[in-house]
Amino acid sequence: MPENSAAAPLSPQVVAEREHLERSRAALRAMRAETLALRAQGGNAVSTEVINSAIQARAAALADRPDVPLFFGRLDYDPEAGSEYRGEHFYVGRRHVHDAHGDPMVVDWRAPVSLAFYRASVKEPMGLGLRRRFGFSAGQLTAIEDEPLGPGAKPAQQGAHGTEPGSQILRQEIERPRTGPMRDIVATIQPEQDEIVRADLGTSICVQGAPGTGKTAVGLHRVAFLLYAHRDRIKRGGALVVGPNRQFLKYIEQVLPALGEIDVAQATVAELVARAPVRAVDGAAAARLKGDARMARVLRRAVWANVQTPTESLTVIRGSRHWRVPAHEIAEHIETLRGREVRYGAGRVMLAQRIAHSVLRRMEMAGESPDDRIQDAVARMRPVKLVVDHAWPAMEPAKVLHALFSDPELLALAAKDELTEPEQQLLLWERAPRSAGAAKWTMADVVLLDELSDLLERTASLAHVVVDEAQDLSAMQLRAVARRCTTGSVTVLGDIAQATTPWATGSWEAALEHLGKSEAVIEELTQGFRVPRQVIEYAARLLPTIAPHLAPPTSVRQQGGGLDVLGVEGEAELEEWLLDSVRSALADEGSVGVITADAALNAVAASLDRAGIAYSRLDQEAEEEDEVADPAPEQGADAETARLVLVPASLAKGLEYDQVIVLEPTTIAEAEHDEVLGLRRLYVVLTRAVTRLVVLHSRPLPAELA
């Protein structure tokens, strides 16, 4: 039990720890002030600006957040143990803080010395004599909890249900009401999560995680760890977090800054491949086909079909001399370059240089002494350019795709042995636009444009990429992500049971192959920490149908009153119970989400408006992939302070609310393209609650839930 709570008298230990907290905060302020006092003077204006930008970034990383505890644990190493830290104690926090003499007052949670905080046990104390946890309220230290780990210590008692953590402070932190954006979990990382977080930069990892297992948080904390352990390399190469939509990224955007990391880019797949504006929507069959990996081979064939074997020799005139390069020699250069599998655009440049080199060899044989400058000049000569343009013409992604979707014969040549005739008909435009500029591209088309762009010019690779909700990506979308981490590593996060797109790959093995990371380690997280046991067990009734190969998830939480399923008669009674449930939920602390089928969103909003209940609303313009519009303006009275969020089922993935009210599960399931996808969407919706789930229905429930 914690030694003190907010209402109890403070013990000398708590007072002493509060004093250390205040001294640590003062030291952090001093570190920031010292950084801001630096005045850079580089060799020129540009270098000075770069140095000053680095100073400002460092100062931003040192900014104190009074509402976020500066440290959350303390490690007392056993004086008799063999550890290199024996007899010392360290405070573990979100960032390193040192005093005026350079001695650590708080050590970073990512430092090697902090490893024992997450993994030490009575069986494996890792040199510790004592592990202390701190309880906080509004940034104020209110309680301490000690766990002896040295000789003679007994294992910590688990909670009443066996799987609950024995630490009351740990349970309170896990169960703390959810308000605003996603929080970091740095104080509650479990040993199996920590192993993933601290995996080496060179290791690609795929995390299959059931709802509430913390897979998103694990991925974000891994980025933070890699920035600590390999900062120079990550900063040089860059790191990126890819999310399913902008609302999801907004939800998680504060996690890394809270850990002192502000230099990690975030993007949706749509933003990543924004090669043209999206102005149309594919049907399910066309979107599925355009997301198929076979399209990569079709596009490659379409590009390289433009390379022609020359039939005429080349003559270059320099001064009074004529230099002739026969057609067969140019053809040999082309064949050699194609055998090297160079990018199409690079091949054009290299072909000009090889032709120029052939001319230089003839000059040398004639007794001249040309140098590299002469070769570059020859490569730029008009006759050489004309030969290159004819044999290896310049390409633009949009023009290639426009021609492919407009010309049945061209498509048939490119799709030979890859796509059937009916599949080719799916790709062809009924009425071809006059030009690529007039084309109304879909989201799937833009992904194909990105593939074409990479065929022409190599896409720059990052040092590390985290891709969340990866189970929903098509093979071609995964290839788009893969292009951004060809020389780096990747952390793949998702849950096959939550795959709700018709173009999803269906297995992690297939997804990793498309990412070019078939060697990645697949880790499965099945123990949940946020979703109550009653809720996860109720939703898991769908698993035998939607993902029979996955192990059923468990939860460490048994929440009293965590699940209510209520059947009513007719729409009028449904509305009455909805409003009563909303008012009841708002009477408690924390966030509230009402999740309904997308088509019913306006009707539910109208009910809330008539009742005068303030709410905010998430919206999207189309139910296709990542094509998500900005959230609609908040609705209802006092909407800016509303804790109630109205959520369409298609946008619920990845979000969490303390209390969730789900309307008409059967309607939500029937909105998808087939039964399995519909039940997967329902599985997502049913697992968004972290305290209480209320299911309201007037229609019969799906058989799997009945």
XYZ file of C-alpha atoms in Angstrom:
706
model
C 0.000 0.000 0.000
C 1.226 3.558 -0.612
C 2.656 5.157 2.489
C 0.672 8.356 2.011
C -2.274 9.583 0.017
C -3.287 13.139 -0.751
C -5.628 13.278 2.279
C -3.327 11.589 4.824
C -0.718 13.438 6.922
C 2.644 13.553 5.196
C 5.359 11.254 6.500
C 8.973 12.423 6.747
C 9.793 10.219 3.744
C 7.190 11.891 1.546
C 8.347 15.328 2.702
C 11.949 14.422 1.844
C 10.967 13.133 -1.587
C 8.964 16.305 -2.265
C 12.019 18.342 -1.400
C 14.095 16.316 -3.848
C 11.420 16.905 -6.491
C 11.573 20.678 -5.940
C 15.384 20.667 -6.077
C 15.229 18.611 -9.276
C 12.789 21.035 -10.888
C 15.042 23.941 -9.912
C 18.020 22.120 -11.442
C 16.074 21.538 -14.667
C 15.200 25.230 -14.851
C 18.871 26.052 -14.367
C 19.851 23.644 -17.170
C 17.364 25.331 -19.511
C 18.464 28.832 -18.521
C 22.089 27.858 -19.094
C 21.187 26.559 -22.559
C 19.247 29.706 -23.482
C 22.154 31.869 -22.308
C 24.398 30.389 -24.979
C 25.134 32.707 -27.877
C 26.313 30.986 -31.030
C 28.677 32.583 -33.487
C 29.453 30.364 -36.452
C 31.720 30.944 -39.397
C 28.880 32.569 -41.342
C 25.224 33.500 -40.989
C 24.009 30.063 -42.053
C 26.115 28.132 -39.550
C 25.182 30.589 -36.815
C 21.497 30.039 -37.546
C 21.953 26.248 -37.492
C 23.697 26.392 -34.112
C 21.059 28.718 -32.671
C 18.299 26.399 -33.927
C 20.002 23.512 -32.142
C 20.167 25.594 -28.951
C 16.465 26.423 -29.161
C 15.604 22.768 -29.787
C 17.651 21.737 -26.762
C 15.920 24.373 -24.627
C 12.510 23.151 -25.798
C 13.432 19.597 -24.795
C 14.358 20.885 -21.306
C 11.059 22.685 -20.745
C 9.431 21.617 -17.485
C 5.784 20.583 -17.427
C 4.454 21.090 -13.893
C 1.531 18.713 -14.493
C 3.866 15.864 -15.507
C 5.930 14.183 -12.741
C 9.638 14.783 -13.228
C 10.390 11.337 -11.785
C 8.197 8.368 -10.946
C 10.525 5.842 -9.341
C 13.650 5.357 -7.268
C 16.162 2.526 -7.339
C 18.162 1.658 -4.229
C 20.959 -0.705 -5.153
C 21.941 -3.308 -2.554
C 25.331 -2.448 -0.977
C 26.155 -6.164 -0.846
C 25.182 -6.976 -4.439
C 27.689 -7.399 -7.248
C 26.216 -4.569 -9.330
C 28.466 -1.726 -10.482
C 25.919 0.609 -8.855
C 25.948 -1.122 -5.449
C 25.113 1.138 -2.541
C 23.837 3.946 -4.779
C 20.322 5.211 -5.392
C 18.850 6.827 -8.489
C 15.603 8.622 -9.263
C 14.096 7.436 -12.562
C 12.221 9.984 -14.660
C 11.301 11.154 -18.136
C 14.599 12.948 -18.724
C 18.038 13.408 -17.229
C 18.513 16.216 -14.701
C 21.833 17.115 -13.083
C 22.866 19.630 -10.442
C 25.435 22.422 -10.723
C 28.260 19.912 -10.172
C 27.044 17.571 -12.920
C 25.790 14.897 -10.496
C 22.520 13.208 -11.586
C 19.384 14.185 -9.675
C 17.127 12.276 -12.067
C 18.279 9.644 -14.550
C 16.571 9.126 -17.881
C 14.229 6.121 -17.986
C 16.135 4.960 -21.080
C 19.547 4.889 -19.372
C 21.079 1.453 -18.669
C 20.911 2.084 -14.924
C 17.108 2.428 -15.204
C 16.593 -1.003 -16.768
C 16.120 -2.584 -13.339
C 13.084 -0.384 -12.660
C 11.166 -2.248 -15.375
C 12.597 -5.753 -15.205
C 13.860 -6.459 -11.677
C 11.981 -9.029 -9.589
C 12.538 -10.961 -6.381
C 13.834 -13.864 -8.482
C 16.045 -11.540 -10.560
C 16.695 -8.421 -8.446
C 19.386 -7.121 -10.844
C 21.356 -5.745 -7.893
C 18.454 -3.842 -6.320
C 17.649 -3.828 -2.647
C 14.540 -1.681 -3.030
C 12.308 -0.306 -5.784
C 10.186 2.706 -4.898
C 7.215 4.056 -6.871
C 5.771 7.529 -6.441
C 2.126 8.512 -6.641
C 1.252 11.935 -8.026
C -1.824 14.126 -8.291
C -1.751 17.184 -10.611
C 2.052 17.034 -10.612
C 2.278 16.953 -6.805
C 3.966 13.958 -5.127
C 1.349 12.435 -2.814
C 2.425 8.874 -2.011
C 5.297 6.407 -2.015
C 5.267 2.629 -2.297
C 8.302 0.446 -1.556
C 8.997 -3.016 -2.952
C 11.906 -4.875 -1.269
C 13.912 -6.978 -3.731
C 17.028 -7.862 -1.767
C 17.837 -11.064 0.146
C 14.834 -12.409 2.049
C 12.290 -10.388 0.047
C 8.995 -12.050 -0.857
C 7.270 -11.754 -4.241
C 4.824 -8.851 -4.428
C 1.221 -9.891 -3.830
C -0.880 -9.794 -6.957
C -4.306 -8.274 -7.118
C -7.438 -10.182 -6.270
C -7.824 -11.555 -9.782
C -4.347 -13.020 -10.126
C -3.206 -11.071 -13.170
C -3.529 -7.592 -11.650
C -0.285 -5.819 -10.723
C 0.364 -5.945 -6.982
C 1.348 -2.263 -6.864
C -1.585 -0.022 -5.966
C 0.191 3.023 -7.414
C 0.765 1.122 -10.645
C -2.916 0.161 -10.811
C -4.009 3.720 -10.100
C -1.757 5.066 -12.847
C -3.047 2.512 -15.362
C -6.667 3.226 -14.426
C -6.351 7.019 -14.212
C -9.242 8.625 -16.168
C -8.449 9.436 -19.791
C -8.818 13.101 -20.681
C -7.358 14.815 -23.718
C -4.597 13.307 -25.891
C -2.875 9.988 -25.269
C -0.405 9.937 -22.355
C 2.982 8.295 -22.167
C 3.212 5.020 -20.197
C 6.787 5.488 -19.083
C 5.888 4.879 -15.418
C 3.925 1.689 -16.133
C 5.892 -0.122 -18.851
C 5.749 -3.862 -18.208
C 8.720 -6.245 -18.705
C 7.382 -7.747 -21.950
C 6.759 -4.237 -23.298
C 10.196 -3.050 -22.179
C 11.911 -5.787 -24.183
C 10.295 -4.403 -27.326
C 11.003 -0.783 -26.395
C 14.737 -1.440 -25.895
C 15.249 -3.597 -28.979
C 18.294 -2.619 -31.041
C 18.010 -0.101 -33.850
C 18.988 -2.707 -36.434
C 16.102 -4.984 -35.447
C 12.743 -4.630 -37.151
C 9.827 -5.661 -34.941
C 6.174 -6.430 -35.591
C 3.895 -6.112 -32.547
C 0.609 -8.001 -32.766
C -1.344 -6.493 -29.907
C -4.883 -7.048 -28.684
C -6.884 -3.944 -27.701
C -5.557 -2.194 -24.623
C -2.173 -3.951 -24.612
C -0.341 -0.669 -25.197
C 1.114 -1.468 -28.615
C 0.893 2.141 -29.826
C 2.550 3.423 -26.678
C 5.231 0.741 -26.983
C 5.994 1.851 -30.538
C 6.263 5.514 -29.531
C 8.444 4.714 -26.534
C 10.691 2.646 -28.783
C 11.276 5.732 -30.936
C 12.129 7.701 -27.808
C 14.547 4.973 -26.696
C 16.247 4.799 -30.096
C 16.704 8.585 -30.077
C 18.436 8.223 -26.721
C 20.610 5.251 -27.654
C 21.392 6.239 -31.278
C 20.673 9.970 -31.357
C 23.216 10.998 -33.987
C 22.224 8.248 -36.397
C 18.485 8.819 -35.946
C 18.847 12.596 -36.257
C 20.908 12.117 -39.428
C 18.520 9.660 -41.042
C 15.266 10.838 -39.509
C 12.410 9.052 -37.766
C 8.759 8.908 -38.774
C 5.503 7.760 -37.179
C 2.839 6.697 -39.702
C -0.759 6.627 -38.452
C -4.113 5.697 -40.022
C -5.557 9.216 -40.068
C -4.864 12.753 -38.899
C -7.241 12.471 -35.923
C -5.262 9.485 -34.631
C -1.981 11.387 -35.001
C -3.482 14.334 -33.142
C -4.461 11.929 -30.364
C -0.883 10.626 -29.916
C 1.050 13.807 -30.746
C 1.890 14.745 -27.135
C 3.504 11.435 -26.129
C 6.989 12.058 -27.542
C 7.197 15.741 -26.482
C 6.295 14.638 -22.937
C 9.388 12.414 -23.100
C 11.539 15.313 -24.294
C 11.592 14.276 -27.973
C 10.297 16.877 -30.432
C 12.033 15.955 -33.699
C 9.971 12.963 -34.864
C 7.785 13.539 -37.917
C 4.228 12.209 -38.094
C 2.186 11.500 -41.218
C -0.636 9.426 -42.599
C -0.026 7.182 -45.597
C -2.101 9.652 -47.626
C 0.244 12.494 -46.661
C 3.276 10.318 -47.286
C 2.332 9.636 -50.907
C 0.678 12.976 -51.758
C 1.799 12.997 -55.400
C -1.502 14.457 -56.656
C -4.781 15.727 -55.188
C -7.332 13.017 -54.416
C -10.610 13.895 -56.154
C -12.350 10.541 -56.601
C -13.196 7.355 -54.705
C -12.723 3.774 -55.904
C -15.227 1.018 -55.415
C -14.142 -1.811 -53.116
C -13.153 -4.151 -55.974
C -11.060 -1.535 -57.787
C -9.408 -0.365 -54.560
C -8.573 -3.964 -53.659
C -7.012 -4.577 -57.074
C -5.018 -1.336 -57.058
C -3.676 -2.317 -53.649
C -2.551 -5.744 -54.870
C 1.208 -6.354 -55.033
C 0.843 -7.476 -58.651
C 0.332 -3.812 -59.558
C 3.986 -3.164 -58.753
C 5.029 -5.571 -61.491
C 2.492 -4.075 -63.908
C 3.827 -0.571 -63.289
C 7.431 -1.674 -63.601
C 6.707 -3.291 -66.956
C 4.825 -0.167 -68.097
C 7.803 2.061 -67.318
C 10.529 -0.102 -68.801
C 8.507 -0.816 -71.944
C 9.464 2.703 -73.012
C 13.144 1.773 -73.405
C 13.838 1.095 -77.099
C 16.747 -0.574 -78.897
C 18.413 2.031 -81.161
C 18.570 1.281 -84.885
C 20.834 4.109 -86.015
C 24.390 4.999 -85.082
C 25.390 8.249 -83.383
C 27.758 10.803 -84.837
C 29.303 13.471 -82.613
C 31.144 16.438 -84.163
C 33.865 18.192 -82.151
C 35.861 20.746 -84.076
C 36.805 19.188 -87.387
C 36.510 15.604 -86.191
C 33.535 13.256 -86.443
C 33.143 10.470 -83.882
C 30.773 7.621 -84.618
C 29.228 5.249 -82.047
C 27.400 2.339 -83.742
C 23.857 1.397 -82.759
C 24.880 -2.042 -81.448
C 27.305 -0.442 -78.968
C 24.585 1.863 -77.628
C 22.307 -1.173 -77.366
C 24.979 -2.947 -75.301
C 25.117 0.029 -72.919
C 21.341 -0.110 -72.527
C 21.385 -3.847 -71.868
C 24.157 -3.488 -69.278
C 22.319 -0.732 -67.424
C 19.070 -2.666 -67.383
C 20.915 -5.650 -65.984
C 22.116 -3.496 -63.094
C 18.483 -2.728 -62.137
C 19.137 0.981 -61.789
C 16.299 3.471 -61.316
C 14.819 4.563 -64.622
C 15.838 8.220 -64.209
C 19.359 7.350 -63.111
C 19.640 5.038 -66.111
C 19.004 7.966 -68.482
C 21.875 9.933 -66.956
C 24.176 6.924 -66.953
C 23.363 6.109 -70.589
C 24.410 9.603 -71.691
C 27.670 9.223 -69.758
C 28.387 5.789 -71.231
C 27.799 7.038 -74.768
C 30.087 9.984 -74.023
C 32.714 7.592 -72.684
C 32.547 5.624 -75.933
C 33.341 8.862 -77.770
C 36.243 9.571 -75.390
C 37.759 6.156 -76.024
C 37.746 6.885 -79.734
C 39.410 10.236 -79.083
C 42.140 8.550 -77.049
C 42.704 5.950 -79.767
C 43.158 8.850 -82.183
C 45.912 10.321 -79.969
C 43.936 12.965 -78.108
C 43.969 13.375 -74.307
C 40.413 14.192 -73.229
C 39.476 14.421 -69.531
C 36.298 14.090 -67.498
C 35.226 17.615 -68.385
C 35.204 16.637 -72.052
C 33.113 13.554 -71.238
C 30.549 15.695 -69.376
C 30.454 18.147 -72.274
C 29.854 15.341 -74.794
C 27.090 13.883 -72.598
C 25.310 17.244 -72.784
C 25.609 17.593 -76.567
C 22.376 17.682 -78.551
C 23.044 14.535 -80.663
C 23.648 12.499 -77.505
C 20.532 13.923 -75.843
C 18.444 13.045 -78.892
C 19.669 9.443 -78.865
C 18.966 9.133 -75.117
C 15.514 10.721 -75.469
C 14.638 8.265 -78.227
C 16.072 5.121 -76.652
C 15.376 5.965 -72.994
C 12.683 8.692 -72.978
C 11.928 10.831 -69.920
C 8.891 9.676 -67.922
C 6.491 11.326 -65.470
C 4.492 9.188 -63.012
C 1.136 10.817 -63.736
C 1.576 10.516 -67.505
C 2.533 6.838 -67.226
C -0.538 6.003 -65.125
C -2.820 8.128 -67.291
C -1.661 6.270 -70.398
C -1.996 2.904 -68.668
C -5.594 3.494 -67.522
C -6.600 5.079 -70.852
C -5.201 2.596 -73.387
C -6.491 -1.020 -73.271
C -3.662 -2.275 -75.504
C -0.966 -0.614 -73.401
C -2.506 -2.002 -70.210
C -2.779 -5.474 -71.737
C 0.947 -5.457 -72.560
C 1.917 -4.294 -69.080
C -0.515 -6.618 -67.299
C 0.296 -9.721 -69.331
C 0.389 -12.834 -67.114
C -0.412 -10.636 -64.075
C -4.025 -9.460 -64.388
C -7.025 -11.133 -65.953
C -9.103 -9.348 -68.592
C -11.913 -8.580 -66.093
C -9.298 -7.136 -63.722
C -7.896 -4.984 -66.507
C -11.388 -3.679 -67.192
C -11.634 -2.605 -63.554
C -8.568 -0.380 -64.032
C -9.556 1.236 -67.324
C -11.390 4.554 -67.191
C -14.862 4.502 -68.727
C -14.135 7.936 -70.092
C -10.436 8.763 -70.170
C -9.492 12.332 -69.182
C -7.771 14.415 -71.850
C -4.507 14.580 -69.909
C -2.887 13.485 -66.671
C -3.513 16.960 -65.273
C -7.256 16.563 -65.780
C -7.414 13.120 -64.156
C -9.441 12.631 -60.983
C -7.126 10.414 -58.983
C -8.282 8.176 -56.139
C -6.319 7.436 -52.983
C -5.255 4.070 -54.404
C -4.106 5.818 -57.604
C -1.897 8.183 -55.617
C -0.198 5.188 -53.989
C 0.487 3.862 -57.509
C 1.923 7.261 -58.484
C 4.287 6.964 -55.527
C 5.380 3.524 -56.752
C 6.012 4.988 -60.216
C 7.951 7.886 -58.741
C 10.241 5.440 -56.972
C 10.745 3.485 -60.198
C 11.991 6.713 -61.766
C 13.970 8.186 -58.852
C 14.952 6.483 -55.591
C 12.971 7.547 -52.508
C 15.115 8.732 -49.591
C 15.289 6.276 -46.684
C 14.829 7.139 -43.002
C 16.641 5.590 -40.052
C 13.474 4.292 -38.390
C 9.770 4.183 -39.213
C 6.887 3.274 -36.896
C 3.726 2.269 -38.750
C 0.625 1.939 -36.585
C -2.627 0.165 -37.458
C -0.602 -1.571 -40.161
C -3.105 -4.420 -40.439
C -5.312 -2.162 -42.585
C -2.716 -1.318 -45.232
C -2.706 -2.822 -48.716
C 0.379 -4.417 -50.211
C 0.997 -1.276 -52.283
C 0.610 0.989 -49.240
C 3.077 -1.190 -47.341
C 5.493 -0.863 -50.258
C 5.115 2.923 -49.996
C 6.130 2.747 -46.335
C 8.932 0.319 -47.182
C 10.470 2.848 -49.579
C 10.934 5.184 -46.617
C 12.949 2.632 -44.612
C 14.949 0.610 -47.144
C 18.190 1.200 -45.215
C 16.555 1.631 -41.799
C 14.458 -0.443 -39.451
C 10.729 -0.503 -38.793
C 8.350 -1.028 -35.903
C 5.040 -2.441 -37.156
C 2.049 -2.148 -34.823
C -1.421 -3.564 -35.225
C -3.978 -6.266 -34.623
C -5.067 -8.656 -37.367
C -8.443 -8.964 -35.626
C -8.966 -5.235 -36.275
C -8.238 -5.369 -40.028
C -11.302 -3.690 -41.535
C -10.261 -2.776 -45.090
C -11.025 -5.055 -48.057
C -7.459 -4.602 -49.307
C -5.702 -5.680 -46.085
C -2.948 -8.292 -46.559
C -4.430 -10.681 -43.976
C -1.257 -11.822 -42.176
C 1.842 -10.276 -40.644
C 4.101 -12.548 -42.656
C 2.664 -11.131 -45.889
C 2.739 -7.569 -44.583
C 6.393 -7.852 -43.544
C 7.334 -9.283 -46.935
C 5.784 -6.251 -48.659
C 7.682 -4.014 -46.242
C 10.913 -5.718 -47.250
C 11.410 -6.831 -43.630
C 10.551 -10.518 -43.765
C 13.254 -11.113 -41.132
C 11.414 -8.942 -38.576
C 10.648 -10.423 -35.168
C 6.921 -10.869 -34.473
C 5.957 -10.232 -30.848
C 2.441 -10.860 -29.552
C 0.960 -8.842 -26.689
C -2.202 -10.407 -25.260
C -2.397 -8.914 -21.754
C -4.389 -5.697 -21.676
C -3.944 -2.959 -19.125
C -6.647 -0.452 -20.079
C -9.753 -2.285 -21.310
C -11.711 -3.928 -18.438
C -11.845 -7.721 -18.407
C -15.623 -7.862 -18.849
C -15.398 -5.679 -21.957
C -12.521 -7.548 -23.601
C -14.149 -10.921 -22.912
C -17.422 -9.692 -24.408
C -15.703 -8.395 -27.561
C -13.572 -11.562 -27.767
C -16.712 -13.557 -28.544
C -16.151 -12.313 -32.097
C -12.593 -13.704 -32.387
C -13.465 -17.274 -33.485
C -15.082 -15.708 -36.557
C -12.798 -12.753 -37.317
C -9.358 -14.102 -36.294
C -9.515 -17.729 -35.134
C -5.720 -18.110 -35.091
C -5.141 -15.383 -32.475
C -4.868 -16.137 -28.769
C -7.774 -14.618 -26.825
C -6.716 -11.446 -24.978
C -6.784 -11.049 -21.209
C -6.937 -7.979 -18.995
C -5.418 -7.093 -15.633
C -8.506 -5.027 -14.781
C -11.797 -6.205 -13.347
C -13.914 -3.063 -13.379
C -17.096 -3.054 -11.329
C -20.022 -2.136 -13.582
C -17.700 -2.201 -16.568
C -20.245 -3.601 -19.052
C -23.946 -3.017 -19.679
C -25.811 -4.444 -22.680
C -29.348 -3.130 -23.027
C -31.961 -4.088 -25.598
C -34.842 -1.646 -26.132
C -38.007 -1.409 -28.220
C -37.913 1.058 -31.104
C -36.040 4.240 -31.953
C -37.841 6.480 -29.454
C -36.833 4.297 -26.505
C -33.308 3.972 -27.927
C -32.970 7.771 -27.999
C -34.296 8.035 -24.440
C -31.797 5.478 -23.139
C -28.989 7.106 -25.126
C -29.588 10.492 -23.505
C -29.908 8.929 -20.036
C -26.663 6.982 -20.569
C -24.842 10.093 -21.764
C -25.966 12.141 -18.756
C -24.977 9.328 -16.405
C -21.530 9.009 -18.021
C -20.924 12.765 -17.891
C -21.669 12.727 -14.169
C -18.457 10.740 -13.685
C -14.889 11.846 -14.304
C -13.153 11.287 -17.640
C -13.915 11.294 -21.349
C -17.061 9.888 -22.966
C -17.392 8.583 -26.519
C -20.635 7.790 -28.340
C -19.847 5.487 -31.278
C -22.383 4.844 -33.991
C -22.573 3.742 -37.609
C -21.332 6.516 -39.892
C -24.721 6.886 -41.582
C -26.426 7.447 -38.211
C -24.057 10.178 -37.044
C -26.276 13.127 -38.004
C -29.349 11.602 -36.366
C -27.481 11.063 -33.090
C -26.091 14.603 -33.272
C -29.633 15.933 -33.701
C -30.747 14.033 -30.577
C -27.916 15.556 -28.545
C -28.712 19.016 -29.902
C -32.382 18.727 -28.912
C -31.322 17.682 -25.411
C -28.893 20.617 -25.159
C -25.928 18.332 -24.460
C -22.531 19.744 -25.501
C -20.344 17.513 -27.628
C -17.543 17.537 -30.161
C -17.686 15.478 -33.317
C -15.279 13.522 -35.477
C -16.155 13.341 -39.151
C -14.822 12.148 -42.476
C -15.812 12.855 -46.049
C -15.331 9.333 -47.417
C -15.073 5.814 -46.032
C -11.940 5.029 -47.993
C -8.505 4.222 -46.603
C -6.878 7.325 -45.087
C -9.011 9.853 -46.933
C -10.059 11.597 -43.739
C -11.235 15.178 -43.592
C -10.393 17.565 -40.793
C -12.660 17.118 -37.772
C -15.896 19.065 -38.038
C -16.343 22.080 -35.763
C -17.497 21.199 -32.299
C -21.269 21.131 -31.862
C -23.728 21.818 -29.101
C -23.753 24.222 -26.186
C -20.362 24.962 -24.632
C -18.786 22.568 -27.122
C -15.267 23.821 -26.468
C -15.356 22.364 -22.962
C -17.389 19.269 -23.847
C -16.090 15.925 -22.625
C -18.472 14.048 -24.916
C -17.229 13.036 -28.376
C -19.486 11.737 -31.144
C -17.480 9.209 -33.161
C -18.303 7.442 -36.459
C -17.412 3.754 -36.259
C -14.972 4.111 -39.161
C -12.829 6.572 -37.157
C -12.862 4.789 -33.790
C -9.736 2.730 -34.371
C -6.848 3.617 -32.075
C -8.895 5.980 -29.899
C -9.787 5.455 -26.242
C -12.409 6.944 -23.943
C -13.094 6.321 -20.273
C -16.719 5.504 -21.011
C -18.087 4.399 -24.375
C -21.692 4.121 -25.503
C -22.144 1.961 -28.623
C -25.359 2.276 -30.598
C -26.790 -0.561 -32.714
C -23.877 -3.019 -33.092
C -25.639 -4.840 -35.938
C -25.955 -1.645 -37.978
C -22.254 -0.934 -37.456
C -21.334 -4.435 -38.647
C -23.626 -4.337 -41.683
C -22.051 -1.122 -42.971
C -18.909 -2.970 -44.101
C -18.284 -4.828 -47.367
C -18.672 -8.337 -45.966
C -19.609 -10.106 -42.749
C -16.076 -10.686 -41.424
C -15.012 -7.099 -42.045
C -18.193 -5.887 -40.386
C -17.576 -7.975 -37.269
C -13.970 -6.766 -37.185
C -15.206 -3.171 -37.260
C -17.541 -4.035 -34.399
C -14.640 -5.615 -32.468
C -12.751 -2.323 -32.793
C -15.738 -0.310 -31.577
C -16.421 -2.548 -28.582
C -12.846 -2.256 -27.304
C -12.534 1.548 -27.077
C -13.655 1.804 -23.427
C -11.142 1.913 -20.577
C -13.647 2.094 -17.703
C -17.177 1.292 -18.842
C -18.942 0.101 -22.000
C -22.666 0.554 -22.590
C -24.185 -1.234 -25.597
C -27.635 -0.009 -26.658
C -29.611 -1.814 -29.352
C -33.127 -2.082 -30.710
C -32.122 -4.546 -33.440
C -31.056 -8.132 -32.605
C -27.357 -8.442 -31.813
C -25.037 -10.395 -34.129
C -25.247 -14.096 -33.340
C -21.649 -14.136 -32.067
C -22.573 -11.666 -29.284
C -26.008 -13.007 -28.405
